[in-house]
Amino acid sequence: MRKMMIQGLIASTALSMSLTVPTRAADAAAGDTLTLEEIVVTSRKREENLQAVPDSVTAFDAVTIENAGIDDVQDFIDLTPNISIRETFRAGVTFITMRGITTGQQGWAPVTYVVDGVQAGSLDAINQGALMDIERIEVLKGPQGALYGAGAIAGAINVVTKKPTNELEGKIKASYARANDLKLSGAISGPLVEDKILFRIGAYYRNTDGLIKSTDGVGLDFEEQATVRGRLLFNFEDVTIDLQASYSDITAGAADQELVSSANLLEVFDTPAAPGPARGIVGKENRTFTEISAKIDWETDAGTFTSVTGYSDINQDLFGSVSWQKPPAISLFGFSVGAPGDAFTDAFQDLMDNFESFTQDARFTSNTDQRFRWMVGMSYLDRKIVNLLSVGGLLQGTERVEANLVRFLNRPDVRNDKAWGAFAQVNYDITDKLELTAALRYDKDNLDTTQYTDLTLSTVVPTPDGLQTQKATHDRWQPKVQLAYQWNDDVMTYLTYSEGFRFGFYNTGNLTAPENTKNFEFGFKSMLADGRVRLNGAIFHIDYSNQQFTSIIATAPFRQTTNVPESNINGGELEIVALLAEGLELSGGLGVTDSKIVGGARSPSTPDYSLNLALSYTTQ
């Protein structure tokens, strides 16, 4: 089995192509007639055939994930239309844009990230490192707030890991590439008590020097990461208990943020103290992730009660040079500062974040094999975010330890969110061909933010000095209504109206208002050529209110998020998988997005087009 992958970027268009072996075909029961294998998804929180779900969903099963070499979030996003991801100056922070709705600095993400039913308290969990031991990935496009809550204003990503098995099995995988890029992964699974108590343990390790070097030969994009995950599954007569725990430790090279456009700052890249750019401190970021969850399923005659409890603790620390230079005394943004007689090797910036969250979800889901199906549930989120921006100098001739760091600016802030929601969804088969779906959710967030600035150099970086405490409450109803018509066994069309909502937040002392979207969508799903071609598509229009937009400003923390009153987004997606011959498969996707501010220009960070194309050949 051979695999090749090619990726490219053309102008502002997000364009990727791959030649790989991503999927498999299944023999029809009647004989050797080939058909595409059915994909079962849980995007509506119950198991359903992908082709029966009236939503725009891109799904990757375990075989696709393995053969296409999907190792991280970037890999499956490249193969999904109308979603893109971009790196920031921090190794552990990425911005996701889906259907023209993007991530802003400091606020809630536009996409909800769910792993095995546990909703992440922060999108930073998506940067946990490698995707390992994955059974399925589902990308839901369009507002999903009715089921997933505030934060799913653009969509949701649902990741399902492999379950423990009743048979002892294991796997080991290793690879080595240029830049001394070493990857090791493995998993072992089996019974502790046959049929009753099952376990699964997975691990991943990567170490690479990176491909980017500074002018003096120092590696800048190095990375070392280690992840371990454990899982216990208890099977009783009517109750299943699924316990999971994971830990990741990642150290990677990171860029340094600079502020060079303010009128009251000197040029930082060419100062009299250090003409020309010269390396000071190599940027480095350390991230640790600790996640624990418990899921309980209790089957009754009326349906299934599900409880999902999750705890997450994420720590991130970036340390790097302010001006990427090496002056004999500290030059902070071009100004010489420090106590008389002090000598500093370099100016530094230290950005530390801690995200701690507790989530609790509970729902009751009716049985699937009935004409009227329903689901009710509640959720709770308690999240605390602590940020610290620190700028100062490193004493000359010393190592980077706290005792040798002289800090001139300290800007900590603490943010507490306590959010809860309640929802209900019904699915009713009006006829054998026509299905009505109606859902409604209420979300409420109590926000408490405390920010303190200890700033000596107010003439350099003008910032209010002192303690600020602010509180706000945001709430919203999020409805969703769908009609789906099954024309025959192979073709289904649907109409959707849904609303999305993203909480507001405080930044630089100002309250950023919540966002709202109203989504109108028409889509179709089809199986053609006797089950050898899967063709799905959708077109949509979104009315977008209070778009949260981040811009750079001259005062700490050097960025501010404000609201754009009205935007309109139009677009569509088309996806195809075709079994051309035995072992030969073609797949691809096209996304088009036209996002514009009413009375203004195009919305930022939104590709006009996204395209992926894959041709695979598999042989035994």
Coordinates of C-alpha atoms in Angstrom, one line a residue:
M1 CA 0.0 0.0 0.0
R2 CA 1.5 3.3 -1.0
K3 CA 0.5 6.8 0.0
M4 CA 1.4 10.3 -1.4
M5 CA 0.1 13.7 -0.4
I6 CA 0.4 17.0 -2.2
Q7 CA -0.8 20.3 -0.8
G8 CA -0.7 23.8 -2.2
L9 CA -2.0 27.4 -1.6
I10 CA -3.1 29.8 -4.4
A11 CA -3.5 33.5 -3.6
S12 CA -6.3 34.0 -1.1
T13 CA -7.9 30.6 -2.0
A14 CA -7.5 27.8 0.5
L15 CA -6.6 25.0 -2.0
S16 CA -5.4 21.5 -1.1
M17 CA -5.0 18.3 -3.1
S18 CA -3.9 14.9 -2.1
L19 CA -3.1 11.5 -3.7
T20 CA -3.6 9.0 -1.0
V21 CA -5.6 5.9 0.1
P22 CA -8.3 7.3 2.2
T23 CA -11.4 5.0 2.1
R24 CA -12.7 1.5 1.6
A25 CA -15.5 -0.2 -0.3
A26 CA -17.8 -2.9 0.9
D27 CA -19.0 -5.9 -1.0
A28 CA -22.7 -6.0 -1.4
A29 CA -24.5 -8.9 0.3
A30 CA -25.7 -10.2 -3.1
G31 CA -22.2 -11.0 -4.4
D32 CA -19.2 -9.2 -5.8
T33 CA -21.0 -5.9 -6.7
L34 CA -19.1 -3.1 -5.1
T35 CA -20.8 -0.3 -3.1
L36 CA -19.6 2.4 -0.8
E37 CA -19.6 1.5 2.9
E38 CA -22.3 3.1 5.1
I39 CA -21.0 5.6 7.6
V40 CA -22.7 5.8 11.0
V41 CA -22.5 9.2 12.8
T42 CA -23.7 10.6 16.1
S43 CA -23.9 14.3 15.1
R44 CA -27.5 14.5 16.4
K45 CA -26.5 12.7 19.6
R46 CA -28.0 9.3 18.4
E47 CA -26.6 6.8 15.9
E48 CA -27.7 7.4 12.3
N49 CA -26.7 6.8 8.8
L50 CA -24.8 9.8 7.4
Q51 CA -27.1 10.0 4.4
A52 CA -30.2 10.2 6.7
V53 CA -29.0 13.2 8.6
P54 CA -30.4 16.5 7.2
D55 CA -27.3 18.5 8.0
S56 CA -24.1 19.3 6.1
V57 CA -21.7 16.8 7.7
T58 CA -18.3 15.7 6.6
A59 CA -17.3 12.4 8.2
F60 CA -14.1 10.5 8.3
D61 CA -14.1 6.8 9.5
A62 CA -11.2 4.9 11.1
V63 CA -9.9 3.6 7.7
T64 CA -9.9 7.0 6.1
I65 CA -8.1 8.5 9.1
E66 CA -5.4 5.8 9.0
N67 CA -4.9 5.7 5.2
A68 CA -5.0 9.5 4.6
G69 CA -2.5 10.1 7.4
I70 CA -4.8 12.3 9.5
D71 CA -2.6 13.0 12.5
D72 CA -3.8 16.4 13.6
V73 CA -6.6 18.9 13.2
Q74 CA -5.0 20.6 10.2
D75 CA -5.2 17.3 8.3
F76 CA -8.9 16.7 8.4
I77 CA -9.7 20.4 8.0
D78 CA -7.7 20.5 4.8
L79 CA -10.1 17.8 3.5
T80 CA -13.3 19.6 4.6
P81 CA -15.0 22.3 2.5
N82 CA -15.7 25.7 4.0
I83 CA -13.6 25.4 7.0
S84 CA -10.0 26.6 7.4
I85 CA -7.5 27.0 10.2
R86 CA -4.6 29.4 10.6
E87 CA -1.7 29.6 13.0
T88 CA -1.0 32.5 15.3
F89 CA 2.4 33.7 16.7
R90 CA 1.8 31.2 19.5
A91 CA 2.5 27.5 19.0
G92 CA -0.6 26.5 20.9
V93 CA -3.2 28.9 19.5
T94 CA -5.0 28.5 16.2
F95 CA -8.0 30.3 14.7
I96 CA -10.8 28.4 13.0
T97 CA -13.1 29.9 10.3
M98 CA -16.2 28.0 9.3
R99 CA -18.7 29.3 6.7
G100 CA -17.2 32.8 7.1
I101 CA -17.4 32.9 10.9
T102 CA -14.0 33.1 12.6
T103 CA -12.3 33.0 15.9
G104 CA -11.6 36.3 17.7
Q105 CA -8.9 37.0 20.2
Q106 CA -9.9 36.4 23.8
G107 CA -13.5 35.4 23.2
W108 CA -15.4 32.2 22.7
A109 CA -14.6 30.1 19.6
P110 CA -17.3 29.8 16.8
V111 CA -17.0 26.0 16.7
T112 CA -17.8 23.6 19.5
Y113 CA -15.2 20.8 20.0
V114 CA -16.5 17.6 21.4
V115 CA -14.5 14.4 22.2
D116 CA -16.5 11.3 23.2
G117 CA -19.4 13.4 24.2
V118 CA -17.4 15.8 26.4
Q119 CA -17.6 19.4 25.2
A120 CA -14.3 21.3 25.6
G121 CA -14.5 24.3 27.8
S122 CA -12.0 26.1 25.5
L123 CA -11.1 25.6 21.8
D124 CA -7.5 25.5 23.0
A125 CA -8.2 21.8 23.6
I126 CA -8.1 21.3 19.8
N127 CA -4.3 22.1 20.0
Q128 CA -3.7 19.1 22.3
G129 CA -1.3 17.6 19.7
A130 CA -1.7 14.5 17.6
L131 CA -5.0 12.8 17.0
M132 CA -4.4 9.3 18.1
D133 CA -6.5 6.1 18.3
I134 CA -9.5 7.8 16.6
E135 CA -12.6 5.9 15.4
R136 CA -14.4 8.8 13.6
I137 CA -14.4 12.5 13.0
E138 CA -17.5 14.5 12.2
V139 CA -17.5 18.1 11.0
L140 CA -21.0 19.7 11.3
K141 CA -21.4 23.0 9.3
G142 CA -23.9 25.7 10.1
P143 CA -25.2 26.8 13.5
Q144 CA -25.7 23.9 15.8
G145 CA -26.6 25.8 19.0
A146 CA -30.0 24.0 19.4
L147 CA -28.1 20.8 20.5
Y148 CA -24.5 21.9 21.2
G149 CA -25.2 25.3 22.8
A150 CA -23.7 28.7 22.6
G151 CA -20.3 28.6 20.9
A152 CA -21.6 26.4 18.0
I153 CA -22.5 29.5 16.1
A154 CA -20.7 28.3 13.0
G155 CA -20.8 24.5 13.6
A156 CA -19.3 21.7 15.7
I157 CA -16.5 19.1 15.5
N158 CA -17.3 15.7 17.0
V159 CA -14.4 13.4 17.6
V160 CA -15.0 9.7 18.6
T161 CA -12.0 7.7 19.9
K162 CA -11.7 3.9 19.7
K163 CA -13.5 2.0 22.4
P164 CA -11.9 -0.8 24.5
T165 CA -12.4 -4.3 22.9
N166 CA -13.3 -7.6 24.4
E167 CA -10.4 -9.3 22.5
L168 CA -6.8 -8.5 23.4
E169 CA -5.2 -6.5 20.6
G170 CA -2.5 -3.9 20.1
K171 CA -0.6 -1.9 17.5
I172 CA 2.6 0.0 17.2
K173 CA 3.5 2.6 14.6
A174 CA 6.8 4.5 14.0
S175 CA 7.9 7.0 11.4
Y176 CA 11.0 9.1 10.7
A177 CA 11.4 12.1 8.4
R178 CA 13.7 15.0 7.7
A179 CA 14.5 17.4 10.4
N180 CA 14.9 14.4 12.7
D181 CA 11.2 14.1 12.9
L182 CA 10.5 11.0 14.9
K183 CA 6.9 9.8 15.6
L184 CA 6.0 6.8 17.8
S185 CA 2.5 5.7 18.7
G186 CA 0.8 2.6 20.0
A187 CA -2.3 1.2 21.7
I188 CA -3.3 -1.9 23.6
S189 CA -6.8 -3.0 24.4
G190 CA -8.6 -6.0 25.9
P191 CA -10.7 -7.4 28.8
L192 CA -9.9 -7.2 32.5
V193 CA -13.1 -9.2 33.1
E194 CA -14.5 -10.7 29.9
D195 CA -17.6 -8.9 28.6
K196 CA -17.7 -6.8 31.8
I197 CA -14.6 -4.6 32.3
L198 CA -12.6 -3.6 29.3
F199 CA -9.5 -1.3 29.0
R200 CA -7.7 0.6 26.4
I201 CA -4.4 2.5 26.7
G202 CA -2.8 4.7 23.9
A203 CA 0.4 6.7 23.7
Y204 CA 2.0 9.1 21.3
Y205 CA 5.5 10.7 21.1
R206 CA 7.0 13.1 18.7
N207 CA 10.4 14.9 18.6
T208 CA 11.5 17.1 15.7
D209 CA 14.2 19.8 15.2
G210 CA 11.9 21.6 12.8
L211 CA 12.5 23.0 9.3
I212 CA 12.9 26.7 10.0
K213 CA 16.3 28.0 11.1
S214 CA 17.4 31.5 12.2
T215 CA 20.3 33.2 10.4
D216 CA 22.7 31.9 12.9
G217 CA 21.4 28.3 12.5
V218 CA 19.2 28.0 15.5
G219 CA 16.1 25.9 15.1
L220 CA 12.9 27.9 15.5
D221 CA 10.0 25.4 14.9
F222 CA 11.2 22.5 17.1
E223 CA 8.6 20.4 18.8
E224 CA 8.5 17.6 21.4
Q225 CA 5.2 16.2 22.6
A226 CA 4.1 13.2 24.6
T227 CA 0.5 12.0 25.1
V228 CA -1.0 9.1 27.1
R229 CA -4.7 8.2 27.3
G230 CA -6.4 5.5 29.4
R231 CA -9.9 4.2 29.2
L232 CA -12.0 1.8 31.3
L233 CA -15.4 0.5 30.1
F234 CA -17.8 -1.2 32.6
N235 CA -20.7 -3.1 31.0
F236 CA -23.6 -4.1 33.3
E237 CA -27.0 -5.3 32.3
D238 CA -28.6 -1.9 31.6
V239 CA -25.8 0.5 32.5
T240 CA -22.5 1.3 30.8
I241 CA -19.9 3.4 32.5
D242 CA -17.0 4.9 30.4
L243 CA -14.1 6.4 32.3
Q244 CA -11.3 8.3 30.5
A245 CA -8.2 10.2 31.5
S246 CA -5.5 11.8 29.3
Y247 CA -2.3 13.9 29.7
S248 CA -0.3 15.7 27.1
D249 CA 2.9 17.7 27.4
I250 CA 4.1 19.7 24.4
T251 CA 7.1 22.0 24.1
A252 CA 7.4 23.8 20.8
G253 CA 9.1 26.8 19.1
A254 CA 7.0 29.9 19.0
A255 CA 7.2 33.3 17.3
D256 CA 7.4 36.6 19.2
Q257 CA 4.7 39.3 18.9
E258 CA 6.0 42.8 18.1
L259 CA 4.3 46.2 18.1
V260 CA 5.9 48.4 15.5
S261 CA 3.1 50.7 14.2
S262 CA 2.5 52.9 17.2
A263 CA 3.5 56.5 16.8
N264 CA 5.0 56.7 20.3
L265 CA 7.3 53.7 19.8
L266 CA 10.7 53.6 18.1
E267 CA 11.6 51.1 15.4
V268 CA 12.4 47.9 17.2
F269 CA 14.3 46.1 14.5
D270 CA 17.1 48.6 14.1
T271 CA 17.9 50.5 17.2
P272 CA 21.2 52.4 18.1
A273 CA 21.8 49.8 20.8
A274 CA 21.6 46.9 18.4
P275 CA 21.6 47.8 14.7
G276 CA 19.9 45.1 12.6
P277 CA 18.0 42.1 13.7
A278 CA 19.9 39.8 16.1
R279 CA 18.6 36.8 18.0
G280 CA 17.9 37.4 21.7
I281 CA 15.7 34.7 23.1
V282 CA 14.4 31.8 21.0
G283 CA 10.6 31.7 21.4
K284 CA 9.4 28.6 23.2
E285 CA 6.0 27.5 24.4
N286 CA 5.1 24.8 26.8
R287 CA 1.6 23.4 26.9
T288 CA 0.1 20.7 29.2
F289 CA -3.4 19.2 29.0
T290 CA -5.1 17.1 31.7
E291 CA -8.5 15.8 30.9
I292 CA -10.8 13.5 32.9
S293 CA -14.3 12.3 32.0
A294 CA -17.0 9.9 33.0
K295 CA -19.9 8.9 30.8
I296 CA -22.9 6.9 32.0
D297 CA -25.6 5.4 29.8
W298 CA -28.6 3.8 31.4
E299 CA -31.0 2.0 29.0
T300 CA -34.7 1.9 29.9
D301 CA -37.8 0.8 28.1
A302 CA -38.6 4.4 27.1
G303 CA -35.1 5.3 26.0
T304 CA -31.6 6.1 27.2
F305 CA -30.4 8.4 30.0
T306 CA -26.9 9.8 29.4
S307 CA -24.7 11.7 31.8
V308 CA -21.4 13.1 30.7
T309 CA -19.0 14.8 33.3
G310 CA -15.8 16.4 32.2
Y311 CA -12.8 18.2 33.8
S312 CA -10.1 19.9 31.9
D313 CA -6.9 21.8 33.0
I314 CA -4.8 23.5 30.3
N315 CA -1.6 25.4 30.9
Q316 CA 0.3 27.4 28.3
D317 CA 3.4 29.4 28.8
L318 CA 5.1 31.3 25.9
F319 CA 8.5 32.9 26.6
G320 CA 10.4 34.9 23.9
S321 CA 12.2 38.0 22.9
V322 CA 10.3 41.3 22.7
S323 CA 12.4 42.7 19.8
W324 CA 14.4 39.7 18.6
Q325 CA 17.6 41.6 19.3
K326 CA 20.5 41.4 21.8
P327 CA 21.3 44.9 23.2
P328 CA 23.9 45.4 26.0
A329 CA 21.1 47.0 28.1
I330 CA 17.4 46.3 27.8
S331 CA 15.7 48.1 24.9
L332 CA 12.0 47.7 25.6
F333 CA 10.1 48.5 22.4
G334 CA 13.1 50.8 21.5
F335 CA 13.3 52.6 24.9
S336 CA 16.3 52.0 27.3
V337 CA 14.9 51.2 30.7
G338 CA 15.9 49.6 34.0
A339 CA 17.5 50.6 37.3
P340 CA 20.9 52.4 37.1
G341 CA 23.7 49.9 36.9
D342 CA 21.5 47.0 35.7
A343 CA 22.7 45.1 32.6
F344 CA 20.3 43.0 30.7
T345 CA 20.9 40.4 28.0
D346 CA 17.5 40.9 26.3
A347 CA 14.0 42.1 26.7
F348 CA 11.5 39.3 27.1
Q349 CA 7.8 38.7 26.9
D350 CA 6.1 36.0 29.0
L351 CA 2.5 35.0 28.2
M352 CA 0.9 32.5 30.6
D353 CA -2.6 31.1 30.4
N354 CA -4.5 28.6 32.5
F355 CA -7.9 27.2 31.4
E356 CA -9.7 25.2 33.9
S357 CA -13.2 23.9 33.2
F358 CA -15.9 21.6 34.6
T359 CA -18.7 20.4 32.4
Q360 CA -21.9 18.4 33.1
D361 CA -24.4 17.3 30.5
A362 CA -27.4 15.1 31.1
R363 CA -30.0 14.1 28.5
F364 CA -32.8 11.5 27.9
T365 CA -33.1 10.2 24.4
S366 CA -36.1 8.2 23.2
N367 CA -35.8 5.0 21.3
T368 CA -35.0 5.3 17.6
D369 CA -37.4 2.8 16.2
Q370 CA -40.5 4.9 16.5
R371 CA -42.3 7.5 14.5
F372 CA -42.1 10.2 17.1
R373 CA -38.5 10.6 18.5
W374 CA -37.5 13.1 21.1
M375 CA -34.6 14.2 23.3
V376 CA -34.4 16.6 26.3
G377 CA -31.4 17.7 28.3
M378 CA -29.5 20.2 30.4
S379 CA -25.8 21.3 30.5
Y380 CA -23.6 23.3 32.9
L381 CA -20.2 24.8 32.4
D382 CA -17.9 26.4 35.0
R383 CA -14.8 27.8 33.4
K384 CA -12.0 29.9 34.9
I385 CA -9.3 31.5 32.7
V386 CA -6.2 33.2 34.1
N387 CA -4.0 35.2 31.7
L388 CA -0.7 36.9 32.5
L389 CA 1.2 39.2 30.1
S390 CA 4.6 40.1 31.5
V391 CA 7.4 42.1 29.9
G392 CA 10.8 42.7 31.3
G393 CA 14.5 42.0 31.1
L394 CA 16.8 39.0 31.6
L395 CA 19.9 39.8 33.7
Q396 CA 23.1 39.6 31.6
G397 CA 25.0 36.3 31.8
T398 CA 22.3 34.4 33.6
E399 CA 20.0 31.5 32.9
R400 CA 16.3 31.9 32.4
V401 CA 15.0 31.4 36.0
E402 CA 12.5 33.5 37.8
A403 CA 15.2 35.1 40.1
N404 CA 17.0 36.5 37.0
L405 CA 13.9 38.0 35.4
V406 CA 13.2 41.7 36.1
R407 CA 9.6 42.4 35.2
F408 CA 8.4 45.9 34.2
L409 CA 4.9 45.2 33.1
N410 CA 2.5 42.6 34.7
R411 CA -1.0 42.4 33.3
P412 CA -3.0 39.5 34.9
D413 CA -6.7 39.0 34.3
V414 CA -9.0 36.4 35.7
R415 CA -12.3 35.5 33.9
N416 CA -15.0 33.3 35.3
D417 CA -17.9 31.9 33.2
K418 CA -20.8 30.0 34.7
A419 CA -23.1 29.0 31.9
W420 CA -26.0 26.6 31.8
G421 CA -28.4 25.5 29.1
A422 CA -31.6 23.4 28.6
F423 CA -32.8 22.0 25.3
A424 CA -35.4 19.8 23.6
Q425 CA -35.6 18.2 20.2
V426 CA -38.3 16.3 18.5
N427 CA -38.2 14.3 15.2
Y428 CA -41.6 13.3 13.7
D429 CA -42.2 11.2 10.6
I430 CA -45.2 13.1 9.1
T431 CA -45.3 10.4 6.4
D432 CA -42.9 7.6 5.4
K433 CA -41.0 10.1 3.3
L434 CA -41.4 13.5 5.2
E435 CA -39.6 14.2 8.5
L436 CA -40.0 17.2 10.7
T437 CA -37.3 18.2 13.2
A438 CA -37.8 21.0 15.7
A439 CA -35.4 21.9 18.4
L440 CA -35.1 24.8 21.0
R441 CA -32.4 25.6 23.5
Y442 CA -31.9 28.3 26.1
D443 CA -28.4 29.4 27.2
K444 CA -27.3 31.8 29.9
D445 CA -23.8 32.9 30.9
N446 CA -22.8 34.8 34.0
L447 CA -19.4 36.5 33.3
D448 CA -17.1 37.9 35.9
T449 CA -13.8 39.5 34.8
T450 CA -11.0 41.0 37.0
Q451 CA -8.1 42.7 35.4
Y452 CA -5.1 44.3 37.1
T453 CA -2.3 46.3 35.5
D454 CA 1.0 46.9 37.3
L455 CA 2.8 49.2 34.9
T456 CA 5.9 51.3 35.5
L457 CA 6.5 52.5 31.9
S458 CA 3.2 54.2 31.2
T459 CA 4.9 56.7 28.9
V460 CA 6.0 53.7 26.7
V461 CA 2.8 51.7 26.6
P462 CA -0.1 53.9 27.8
T463 CA -2.4 51.6 29.8
P464 CA -4.8 52.2 32.8
D465 CA -3.0 51.2 36.0
G466 CA -4.9 49.4 38.7
L467 CA -7.7 46.9 39.4
Q468 CA -10.8 46.6 37.2
T469 CA -13.7 44.2 38.0
Q470 CA -16.6 43.8 35.6
K471 CA -19.7 41.6 35.4
A472 CA -22.2 40.8 32.7
T473 CA -25.0 38.3 31.9
H474 CA -25.9 37.1 28.4
D475 CA -28.7 34.8 27.4
R476 CA -30.5 33.7 24.3
W477 CA -32.9 31.2 22.8
Q478 CA -31.6 29.2 19.8
P479 CA -34.3 27.5 17.7
K480 CA -33.9 25.0 14.8
V481 CA -36.5 23.8 12.4
Q482 CA -36.0 21.3 9.5
L483 CA -38.1 19.5 6.9
A484 CA -36.5 16.5 5.2
Y485 CA -38.0 14.6 2.3
Q486 CA -36.8 11.2 1.2
W487 CA -37.6 11.0 -2.5
N488 CA -36.5 7.4 -2.7
D489 CA -34.0 5.1 -1.1
D490 CA -31.2 7.1 -2.6
V491 CA -32.1 10.8 -2.6
M492 CA -33.1 13.1 0.3
T493 CA -33.5 16.9 0.3
Y494 CA -33.9 19.2 3.3
L495 CA -34.7 22.8 4.3
T496 CA -33.3 24.3 7.5
Y497 CA -33.7 27.4 9.6
S498 CA -31.5 27.7 12.6
E499 CA -30.1 30.4 14.9
G500 CA -26.7 30.5 16.5
F501 CA -25.3 32.5 19.5
R502 CA -21.9 33.3 20.9
F503 CA -21.4 34.9 24.3
G504 CA -19.8 38.3 24.7
F505 CA -16.9 39.1 26.9
Y506 CA -14.7 41.9 28.4
N507 CA -11.5 43.0 26.7
T508 CA -9.3 46.1 27.3
G509 CA -12.1 47.3 29.7
N510 CA -14.8 47.2 27.1
L511 CA -17.7 44.8 26.8
T512 CA -17.9 43.0 23.5
A513 CA -21.5 42.2 22.7
P514 CA -22.8 38.7 21.9
E515 CA -23.1 37.5 18.3
N516 CA -26.2 36.1 16.6
T517 CA -26.7 34.3 13.4
K518 CA -29.8 33.3 11.4
N519 CA -29.1 30.5 9.0
F520 CA -31.2 29.5 6.0
E521 CA -30.1 26.3 4.2
F522 CA -31.1 23.9 1.5
G523 CA -29.3 20.7 1.0
F524 CA -29.4 17.3 -0.6
K525 CA -27.9 13.8 0.0
S526 CA -27.7 11.1 -2.6
M527 CA -26.4 7.7 -3.4
L528 CA -26.0 7.2 -7.2
A529 CA -24.8 4.5 -9.6
D530 CA -26.1 1.6 -7.5
G531 CA -24.4 2.8 -4.4
R532 CA -21.0 3.5 -5.9
V533 CA -21.3 7.3 -5.8
R534 CA -22.1 9.5 -2.7
L535 CA -22.9 13.1 -3.7
N536 CA -24.0 15.6 -1.0
G537 CA -24.4 19.3 -1.2
A538 CA -25.9 22.4 0.5
I539 CA -26.4 26.2 -0.1
F540 CA -26.8 28.7 2.7
H541 CA -27.5 32.3 3.6
I542 CA -26.5 33.7 7.0
D543 CA -27.6 37.0 8.6
Y544 CA -24.8 37.8 11.0
S545 CA -25.3 40.4 13.8
N546 CA -22.6 41.9 16.0
Q547 CA -19.7 40.1 14.4
Q548 CA -16.8 40.0 16.9
F549 CA -13.7 41.4 15.1
T550 CA -10.2 41.8 16.6
S551 CA -7.9 44.6 15.7
I552 CA -4.4 45.7 16.9
I553 CA -4.1 48.8 19.1
A554 CA -1.2 50.7 20.7
T555 CA -2.0 49.9 24.4
A556 CA -1.5 46.7 26.3
P557 CA -2.7 44.0 25.7
F558 CA -2.2 45.5 22.1
R559 CA -5.5 44.0 20.7
Q560 CA -9.1 44.8 21.0
T561 CA -12.3 43.0 20.0
T562 CA -15.2 45.1 18.8
N563 CA -18.5 44.4 17.1
V564 CA -19.5 44.8 13.4
P565 CA -23.2 45.5 13.4
E566 CA -24.4 43.5 10.3
S567 CA -22.8 41.1 7.9
N568 CA -24.2 38.7 5.2
I569 CA -22.7 35.4 4.3
N570 CA -23.7 33.3 1.2
G571 CA -22.2 30.1 0.1
G572 CA -22.4 26.4 -0.5
E573 CA -20.6 23.0 -0.3
L574 CA -20.4 20.0 -2.6
E575 CA -18.8 16.7 -1.7
I576 CA -18.4 13.5 -3.7
V577 CA -17.0 10.0 -3.1
A578 CA -17.0 7.7 -6.2
L579 CA -15.9 4.1 -6.4
L580 CA -14.5 4.0 -10.0
A581 CA -13.4 0.4 -10.0
E582 CA -12.4 -2.2 -7.5
G583 CA -9.9 -0.6 -5.2
L584 CA -10.0 2.7 -7.1
E585 CA -11.8 5.6 -5.4
L586 CA -12.2 9.3 -6.1
S587 CA -13.2 11.8 -3.4
G588 CA -13.4 15.6 -3.2
G589 CA -15.1 18.6 -1.8
L590 CA -15.7 22.2 -3.0
G591 CA -16.7 25.1 -0.7
V592 CA -17.7 28.7 -1.7
T593 CA -18.1 31.5 0.8
D594 CA -19.0 35.2 0.1
S595 CA -18.9 37.0 3.4
K596 CA -19.4 40.8 3.4
I597 CA -20.0 43.5 6.0
V598 CA -23.2 45.4 5.2
G599 CA -22.2 48.8 3.8
G600 CA -18.5 47.8 3.9
A601 CA -15.8 45.5 2.6
R602 CA -15.4 41.7 2.8
S603 CA -15.2 40.1 6.2
P604 CA -11.6 39.2 7.3
S605 CA -10.0 35.8 7.4
T606 CA -12.5 34.1 5.1
P607 CA -11.3 32.2 2.1
D608 CA -13.5 32.6 -1.0
Y609 CA -13.0 29.0 -2.1
S610 CA -11.8 25.7 -0.6
L611 CA -11.1 22.6 -2.6
N612 CA -9.8 19.1 -1.9
L613 CA -9.4 16.2 -4.2
A614 CA -8.2 12.7 -3.5
L615 CA -7.6 9.7 -5.7
S616 CA -6.8 6.4 -4.0
Y617 CA -6.0 2.9 -5.1
T618 CA -6.0 0.0 -2.5
T619 CA -4.9 -3.5 -3.1
Q620 CA -4.6 -6.5 -0.8

